[in-house]
PDB file of C-alpha atoms in Angstrom:
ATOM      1  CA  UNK J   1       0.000   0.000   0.000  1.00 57.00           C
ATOM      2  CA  UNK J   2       1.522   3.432  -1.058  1.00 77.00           C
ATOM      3  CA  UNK J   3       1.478   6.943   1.061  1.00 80.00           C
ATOM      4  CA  UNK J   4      -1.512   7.920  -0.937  1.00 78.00           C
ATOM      5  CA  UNK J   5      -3.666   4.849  -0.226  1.00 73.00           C
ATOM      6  CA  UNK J   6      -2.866   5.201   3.418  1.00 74.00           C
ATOM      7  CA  UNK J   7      -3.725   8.998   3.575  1.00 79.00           C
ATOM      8  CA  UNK J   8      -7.137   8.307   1.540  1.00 78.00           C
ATOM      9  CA  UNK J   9      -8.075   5.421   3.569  1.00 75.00           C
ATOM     10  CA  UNK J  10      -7.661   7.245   6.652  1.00 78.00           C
ATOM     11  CA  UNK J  11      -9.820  10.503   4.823  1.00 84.00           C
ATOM     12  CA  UNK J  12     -12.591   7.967   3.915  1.00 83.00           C
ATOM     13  CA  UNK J  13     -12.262   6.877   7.814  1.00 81.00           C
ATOM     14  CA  UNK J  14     -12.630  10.027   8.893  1.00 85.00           C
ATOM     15  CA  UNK J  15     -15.041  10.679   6.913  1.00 89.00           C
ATOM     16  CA  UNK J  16     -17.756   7.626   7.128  1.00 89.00           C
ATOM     17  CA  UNK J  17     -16.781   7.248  11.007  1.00 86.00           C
ATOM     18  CA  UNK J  18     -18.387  10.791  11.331  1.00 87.00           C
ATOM     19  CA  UNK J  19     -21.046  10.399   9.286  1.00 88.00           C
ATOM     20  CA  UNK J  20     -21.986   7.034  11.320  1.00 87.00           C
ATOM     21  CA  UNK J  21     -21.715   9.098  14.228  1.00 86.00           C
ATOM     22  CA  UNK J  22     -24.190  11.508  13.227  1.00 87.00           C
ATOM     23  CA  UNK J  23     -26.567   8.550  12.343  1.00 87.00           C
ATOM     24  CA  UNK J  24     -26.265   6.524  15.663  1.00 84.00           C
ATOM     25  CA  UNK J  25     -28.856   8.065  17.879  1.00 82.00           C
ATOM     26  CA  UNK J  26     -27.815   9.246  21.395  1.00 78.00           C
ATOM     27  CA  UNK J  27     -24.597  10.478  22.986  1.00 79.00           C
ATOM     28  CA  UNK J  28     -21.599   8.826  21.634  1.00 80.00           C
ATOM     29  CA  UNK J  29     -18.967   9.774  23.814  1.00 82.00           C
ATOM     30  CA  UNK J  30     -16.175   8.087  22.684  1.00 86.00           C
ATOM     31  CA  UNK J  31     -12.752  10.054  21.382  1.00 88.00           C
ATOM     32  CA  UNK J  32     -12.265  10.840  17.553  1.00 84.00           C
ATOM     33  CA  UNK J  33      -9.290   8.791  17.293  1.00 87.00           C
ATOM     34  CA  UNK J  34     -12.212   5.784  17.843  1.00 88.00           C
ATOM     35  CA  UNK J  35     -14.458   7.271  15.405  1.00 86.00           C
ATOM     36  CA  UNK J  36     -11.733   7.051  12.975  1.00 85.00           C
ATOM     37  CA  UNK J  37     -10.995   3.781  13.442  1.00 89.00           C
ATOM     38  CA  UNK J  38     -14.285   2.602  13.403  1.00 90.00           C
ATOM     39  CA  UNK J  39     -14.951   4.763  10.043  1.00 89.00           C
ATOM     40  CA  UNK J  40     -11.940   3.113   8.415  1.00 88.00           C
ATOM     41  CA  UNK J  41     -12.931  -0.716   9.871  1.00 91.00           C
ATOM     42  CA  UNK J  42     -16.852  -0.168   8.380  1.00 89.00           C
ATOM     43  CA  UNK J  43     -15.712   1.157   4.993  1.00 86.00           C
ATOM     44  CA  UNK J  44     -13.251  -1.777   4.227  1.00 86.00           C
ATOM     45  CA  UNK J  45     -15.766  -4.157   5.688  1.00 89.00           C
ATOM     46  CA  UNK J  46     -19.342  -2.265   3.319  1.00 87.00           C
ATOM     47  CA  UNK J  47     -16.936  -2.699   0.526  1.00 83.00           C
ATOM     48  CA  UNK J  48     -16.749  -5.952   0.922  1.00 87.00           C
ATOM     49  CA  UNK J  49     -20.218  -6.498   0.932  1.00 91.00           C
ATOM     50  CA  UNK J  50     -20.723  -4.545  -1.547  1.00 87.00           C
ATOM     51  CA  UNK J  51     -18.297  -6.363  -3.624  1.00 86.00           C
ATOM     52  CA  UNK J  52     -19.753  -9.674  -2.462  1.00 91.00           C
ATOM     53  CA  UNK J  53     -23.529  -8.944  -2.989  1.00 91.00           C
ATOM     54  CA  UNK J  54     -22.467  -7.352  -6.501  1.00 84.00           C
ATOM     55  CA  UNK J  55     -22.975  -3.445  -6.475  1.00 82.00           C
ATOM     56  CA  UNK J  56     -19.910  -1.984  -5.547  1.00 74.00           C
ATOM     57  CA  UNK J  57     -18.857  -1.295  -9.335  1.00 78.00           C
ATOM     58  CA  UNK J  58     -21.195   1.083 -10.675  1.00 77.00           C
ATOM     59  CA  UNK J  59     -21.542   3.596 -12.854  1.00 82.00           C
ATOM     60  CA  UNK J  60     -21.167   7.157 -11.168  1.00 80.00           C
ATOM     61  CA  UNK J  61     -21.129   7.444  -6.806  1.00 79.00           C
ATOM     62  CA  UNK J  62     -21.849   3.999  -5.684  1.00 81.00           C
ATOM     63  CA  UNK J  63     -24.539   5.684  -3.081  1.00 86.00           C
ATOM     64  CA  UNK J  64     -25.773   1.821  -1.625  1.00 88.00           C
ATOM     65  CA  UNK J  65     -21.968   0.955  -0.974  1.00 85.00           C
ATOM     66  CA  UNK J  66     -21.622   4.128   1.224  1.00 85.00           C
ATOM     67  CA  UNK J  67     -24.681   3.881   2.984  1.00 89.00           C
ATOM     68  CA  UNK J  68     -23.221   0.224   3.409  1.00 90.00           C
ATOM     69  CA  UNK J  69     -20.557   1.546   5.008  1.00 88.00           C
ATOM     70  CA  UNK J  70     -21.783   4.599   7.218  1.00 90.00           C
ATOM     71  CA  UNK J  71     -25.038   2.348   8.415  1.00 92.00           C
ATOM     72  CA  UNK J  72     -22.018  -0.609   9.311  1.00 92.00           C
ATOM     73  CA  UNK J  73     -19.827   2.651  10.938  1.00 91.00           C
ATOM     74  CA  UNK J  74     -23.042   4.021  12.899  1.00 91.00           C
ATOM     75  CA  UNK J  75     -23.652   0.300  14.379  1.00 92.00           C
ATOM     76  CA  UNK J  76     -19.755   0.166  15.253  1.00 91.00           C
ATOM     77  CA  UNK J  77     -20.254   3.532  17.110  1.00 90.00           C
ATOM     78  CA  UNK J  78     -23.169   2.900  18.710  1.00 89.00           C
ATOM     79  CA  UNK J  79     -21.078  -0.563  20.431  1.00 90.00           C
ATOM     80  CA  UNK J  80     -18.006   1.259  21.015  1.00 89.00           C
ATOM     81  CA  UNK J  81     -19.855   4.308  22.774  1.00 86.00           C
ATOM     82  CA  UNK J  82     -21.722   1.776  24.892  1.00 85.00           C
ATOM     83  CA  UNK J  83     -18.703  -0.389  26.108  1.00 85.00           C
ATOM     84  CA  UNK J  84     -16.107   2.623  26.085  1.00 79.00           C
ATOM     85  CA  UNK J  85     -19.396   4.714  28.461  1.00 70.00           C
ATOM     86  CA  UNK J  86     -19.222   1.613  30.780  1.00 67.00           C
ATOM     87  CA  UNK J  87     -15.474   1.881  31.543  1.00 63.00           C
ATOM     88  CA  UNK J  88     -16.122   4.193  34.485  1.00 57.00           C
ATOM     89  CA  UNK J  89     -15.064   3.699  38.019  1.00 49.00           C
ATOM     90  CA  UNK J  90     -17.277   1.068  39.510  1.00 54.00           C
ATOM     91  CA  UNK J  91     -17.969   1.243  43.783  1.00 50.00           C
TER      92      UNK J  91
END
């Protein structure tokens, strides 16, 4: 993987891990460097299965892949915000 792929991955991240954010109802309180990860986790996994179930290769914006991928990132939020809200101290 070159410089560029890396940087564009982590744009794309960035940029579905926010936009799952704003999807997943409630308070997500988790830090942006999770959001990121998240982001760049759902949009390699919604283009695989977008690749898989055949409409990833389209002509134009491939609008079902990225709602693939920001519905998959808003699902990852919503866990991560309720397991990293639960690490508090415990009496």
């Amino acid at each position: 993987m070159t410089v560029a792929g890396i940087v564009s991955a982590l744009i794309v991240g960035l940029i579905i891990g926010v936009l799952g954010r704003l999807v997943a109802p409630g308070k997500q309180s988790i830090p942006i460097w999770l959001t990121i990860v998240i982001g760049i986790i759902a949009a390699f996994i919604g283009t695989a299965i977008a690749r898989g179930l055949g409409y990833a290769d389209t002509n134009g914006i491939d609008w079902l892949e990225i709602l693939t991928q920001v519905v998959l990132a808003a699902i990852g939020v919503s866990i991560a915000a309720g397991a990293y809200g639960r690490r508090g101290v415990t009496r």
